[in-house]
Amino acid sequence: MALVEVRNLTKVYSREGHGIRAVDDVALDIHAGETLGLVGESGSGKSTLGRLILRLIEPTSGRIGFEGRNVLAAGRSEMRSLRRDMQIIFQDPFASLDPRYRVEDIVAEPLIIHGIERRENRGSPNGENDKSIRHRVSELLRSVGLDESILRRYPHEFSGGQRQRIGIARALALRPKFIVADEPVSALDVSVGAQIVNLLAQLQRDFGLTYLFISHSMPVVRYLSTRIAVMYGGKIVEIGSAEQITERPRHAYTRSLLEATPKVQV
């Protein structure tokens, strides 16, 4: 059984009396421990598909399974439990972190919302609970190449690459099994983006993560992915191993992406 199963997933937006199919009858599986790269040009439906899988957007029709559970049939309590295992890394590190929060609060927020530290420290004085949360946050920051000296600082004090590392630490806080990485390096320069891609690969090995890695860059997707799905006009037009898609593409759109995308050194 795949970790994530998507069947006949469709999202239709109404615009000026017409239905716009942002995602059109998509079916795919994502297996535990792999990285499925999702590649396509802007407007192809990639980010919408990623958010649909996490149920951040409600689909028009279709089915989403996670470890055999029907995500779309989950009630509020079950969905809250599912969200511990399914997280997202956002595209824009400048917009995805609340500027009013310190780094410690940003990374600790999922732990507090889901009551993880409260459950583990039930009956402990608040001071001990606060120390435990800070320890967890410090560990998360170290895992993404940062240290506890930044705990009391604000997002505006950091570069784009550092902010993305903070966002990744937040996504890891609940020890998820599955992460949607939604164009996580597109807002960064090439060298910093390469560092983030390498970090994601290392974290996958360290934490046993499964990724849906969304990007418009075929070279970056090939470097990180086990398999690649090519999306065009809301549909998956081709899916296969990273080698097959990049060396022996079958669909004309895939070939056009390969010809048009500049090479990136990672």
C-alpha atoms as one frame of an Amber mdcrd trajectory, in Angstrom:
protein
   0.000   0.000   0.000   1.282   3.471  -0.895   1.694   6.025   1.881  -0.375
   8.516  -0.157  -3.001   7.479  -2.706  -4.722  10.016  -4.955  -7.587   8.959
  -7.185  -9.619  11.027  -9.673  -8.765  14.228  -7.794 -10.366  17.321  -9.317
 -10.584  20.952  -8.301 -12.827  23.298 -10.273 -12.875  27.046  -9.648 -15.744
  29.168 -10.890 -14.709  32.316 -12.732 -17.086  34.613 -14.578 -19.615  31.831
 -14.910 -17.101  29.320 -16.243 -15.505  26.357 -14.510 -11.701  26.380 -14.444
 -10.177  22.942 -13.787  -7.053  23.708 -11.778  -6.593  19.977 -11.085  -8.236
  17.574 -13.512  -8.823  13.913 -12.627  -5.353  13.304 -11.156  -4.307   9.865
  -9.936  -0.936   9.035  -8.364   0.712   7.102  -5.534   3.535   8.244  -3.261
   5.440   5.462  -1.531   7.002   5.643   1.918  10.575   6.921   1.861  10.560
   8.204  -1.719  10.605  11.673  -3.210   8.043  12.188  -5.932   9.004  15.256
  -7.908   6.089  17.222  -9.371   7.236  19.447 -12.200   5.491  21.801 -14.586
   5.285  25.449 -15.583   3.519  28.134 -13.533  -0.246  27.673 -13.584  -0.091
  23.948 -14.312  -1.811  23.091 -11.016   1.196  21.825  -9.034   0.726  23.860
  -5.867  -3.038  23.346  -5.916  -2.497  19.580  -6.077  -0.096  19.695  -3.121
  -2.568  21.661  -1.016  -5.428  19.364  -2.005  -3.475  16.320  -0.814  -2.991
  17.995   2.573  -6.626  19.115   2.521  -5.632  22.747   2.884  -7.985  23.174
  -0.079 -11.163  21.126  -0.411 -11.420  19.230  -3.729 -14.428  19.244  -6.006
 -14.272  15.458  -6.285 -11.938  12.498  -5.904 -10.290  10.508  -3.132  -7.165
  10.995  -1.035  -5.802   8.170   1.094  -3.063   8.391   3.705  -1.875   5.102
   5.231  -5.171   3.594   4.143  -7.305   6.284   5.797  -9.728   8.359   3.754
  -8.480  11.917   4.246 -11.581  13.532   2.752 -13.917  11.602   5.064 -11.953
  12.546   8.190 -13.772  14.614  10.782 -12.200  17.454  12.694 -10.575  15.277
  15.359  -9.202  12.714  12.911  -7.968  15.459  10.572  -6.096  17.048  13.463
  -4.367  13.711  14.043  -3.577  13.322  10.344  -1.998  16.774  10.193   0.701
  15.647  12.607   1.925  13.282   9.891   1.457  15.618   6.907   3.241  18.974
   6.767   4.207  21.610   4.191   7.255  23.739   3.417   6.101  26.922   1.708
   7.592  28.609  -1.327   8.210  32.098   0.034  10.355  32.192   3.190   9.696
  35.925   3.512   5.904  35.517   3.704   5.544  32.179   5.471   6.962  33.256
   8.863   4.928  35.561  11.123   7.076  38.711  11.591   5.570  39.277  15.062
   6.901  35.964  16.422  10.396  35.125  17.556  12.077  32.049  16.055  11.462
  30.053  19.239   7.726  30.732  19.055   7.512  29.982  15.321   9.120  26.547
  15.622   7.355  25.713  18.898   3.891  26.645  17.617   3.016  23.177  16.168
   4.122  21.508  19.424   1.895  23.792  21.465  -1.116  23.623  19.109  -1.051
  19.820  19.154  -0.377  19.685  22.889   2.638  17.417  22.500   4.783  19.037
  25.159   1.831  19.433  27.522   1.089  15.703  27.283   4.721  14.731  27.790
   5.095  17.066  30.794   1.681  16.656  32.400   1.878  17.681  36.035   5.194
  19.516  35.593   5.546  23.167  36.623   5.299  25.628  33.718   8.969  26.430
  33.996   9.947  22.828  33.312   7.522  22.652  30.388   9.012  25.813  28.886
  12.523  24.340  29.208  11.412  21.133  27.470   9.871  23.074  24.581  13.012
  25.179  24.208  15.142  22.013  24.182  12.992  20.503  21.400  13.148  23.708
  19.393  16.928  23.897  19.799  17.254  20.314  18.524  15.099  21.122  15.503
  17.166  24.195  14.686  20.401  22.204  14.906  18.954  19.618  12.526  18.571
  22.317   9.845  22.001  23.875  10.387  21.084  26.653  12.828  21.754  26.998
  16.556  19.976  28.134  19.690  21.589  31.588  19.608  18.804  32.645  17.202
  15.894  31.608  19.458  14.940  35.129  20.537  15.427  36.806  17.178  12.773
  37.774  14.611  12.404  36.623  10.964  13.412  40.002   9.493  16.893  39.530
  10.940  17.651  36.580   8.639  18.447  35.930   5.003  16.064  34.045   2.725
  17.998  30.805   3.092  18.031  31.077   6.884  14.303  31.802   6.930  13.644
  28.740   4.806  15.655  26.649   7.274  13.454  27.993  10.073  10.375  27.054
   8.039  11.762  23.556   7.531  12.401  23.221  11.283   8.771  24.180  11.907
   7.599  21.552   9.394   9.699  18.907  11.203   8.451  19.807  14.687   5.718
  17.149  14.781   7.972  14.448  13.292   5.788  14.044  10.188   5.970  11.117
   7.799   5.055  13.121   4.688   6.047  16.640   3.610   4.863  18.671   0.636
   7.787  20.908  -0.353   6.111  23.577  -2.491   8.820  25.199  -4.638  11.032
  25.615  -1.545  14.035  27.020  -3.445  12.402  29.115  -6.173  12.642  32.338
  -4.126  16.346  31.767  -3.345  19.467  32.331  -5.394  21.049  29.285  -6.985
  23.805  28.620  -4.440  21.523  29.007  -1.428  18.844  26.927  -3.151  21.394
  24.146  -3.691  22.188  24.149   0.031  18.486  23.816   0.871  18.058  20.941
  -1.603  21.012  19.127  -0.051  19.572  19.781   3.418  16.236  18.250   2.377
  18.045  15.166   1.092  19.941  14.817   4.385  16.789  15.280   6.462  15.045
  12.603   4.429  17.797  10.159   5.390  17.861  11.274   9.040  14.098  11.321
   9.651  12.807   8.757   7.153  10.713  11.368   5.357   8.558  11.040   2.268
   8.399  14.101  -0.010   6.191  15.523  -2.684   8.726  17.984  -4.099   7.098
  20.631  -6.297   9.236  22.648  -8.694   9.391  24.174 -12.161  13.070  23.205
 -12.464  13.662  19.785 -13.974  17.375  19.584 -12.984  16.589  20.238  -9.307
  13.724  17.728  -9.383  15.946  15.113 -10.997  18.652  15.568  -8.360  16.303
  14.999  -5.422  13.563  12.739  -6.765  13.061   8.995  -6.949  10.250   9.429
  -9.480   8.935  12.422 -11.405   5.381  13.369 -12.348   4.930  15.982 -15.087
   1.880  18.233 -14.793   0.317  20.274 -17.582  -3.075  21.984 -17.667  -4.147
  20.400 -14.396  -3.343  16.851 -15.563  -0.475  14.449 -14.960   0.752  13.862
 -18.502   3.681  11.597 -17.641   5.079   9.820 -14.601   8.090   7.564 -14.248
  11.523   7.138 -12.703  13.754  10.206 -12.585  16.060   8.599 -15.143  13.258
   7.695 -17.559  11.619  11.121 -17.422  14.844  13.052 -17.933  16.610  10.683
 -20.362  13.742   9.072 -22.272  10.697  11.356 -22.011   7.610  10.129 -23.839
   5.394  13.208 -23.794   6.035  16.261 -25.961   5.454  18.609 -23.026   8.087
  16.811 -20.956  10.558  17.183 -23.806   9.776  20.890 -24.052  10.420  21.339
 -20.322  13.771  19.617 -20.612  14.755  21.801 -23.548  13.611  25.048 -21.910
  14.885  24.645 -18.341  18.410  25.951 -17.697  20.764  23.549 -15.984  21.363
  24.082 -12.273  24.427  22.821 -10.444  23.549  21.215  -7.101
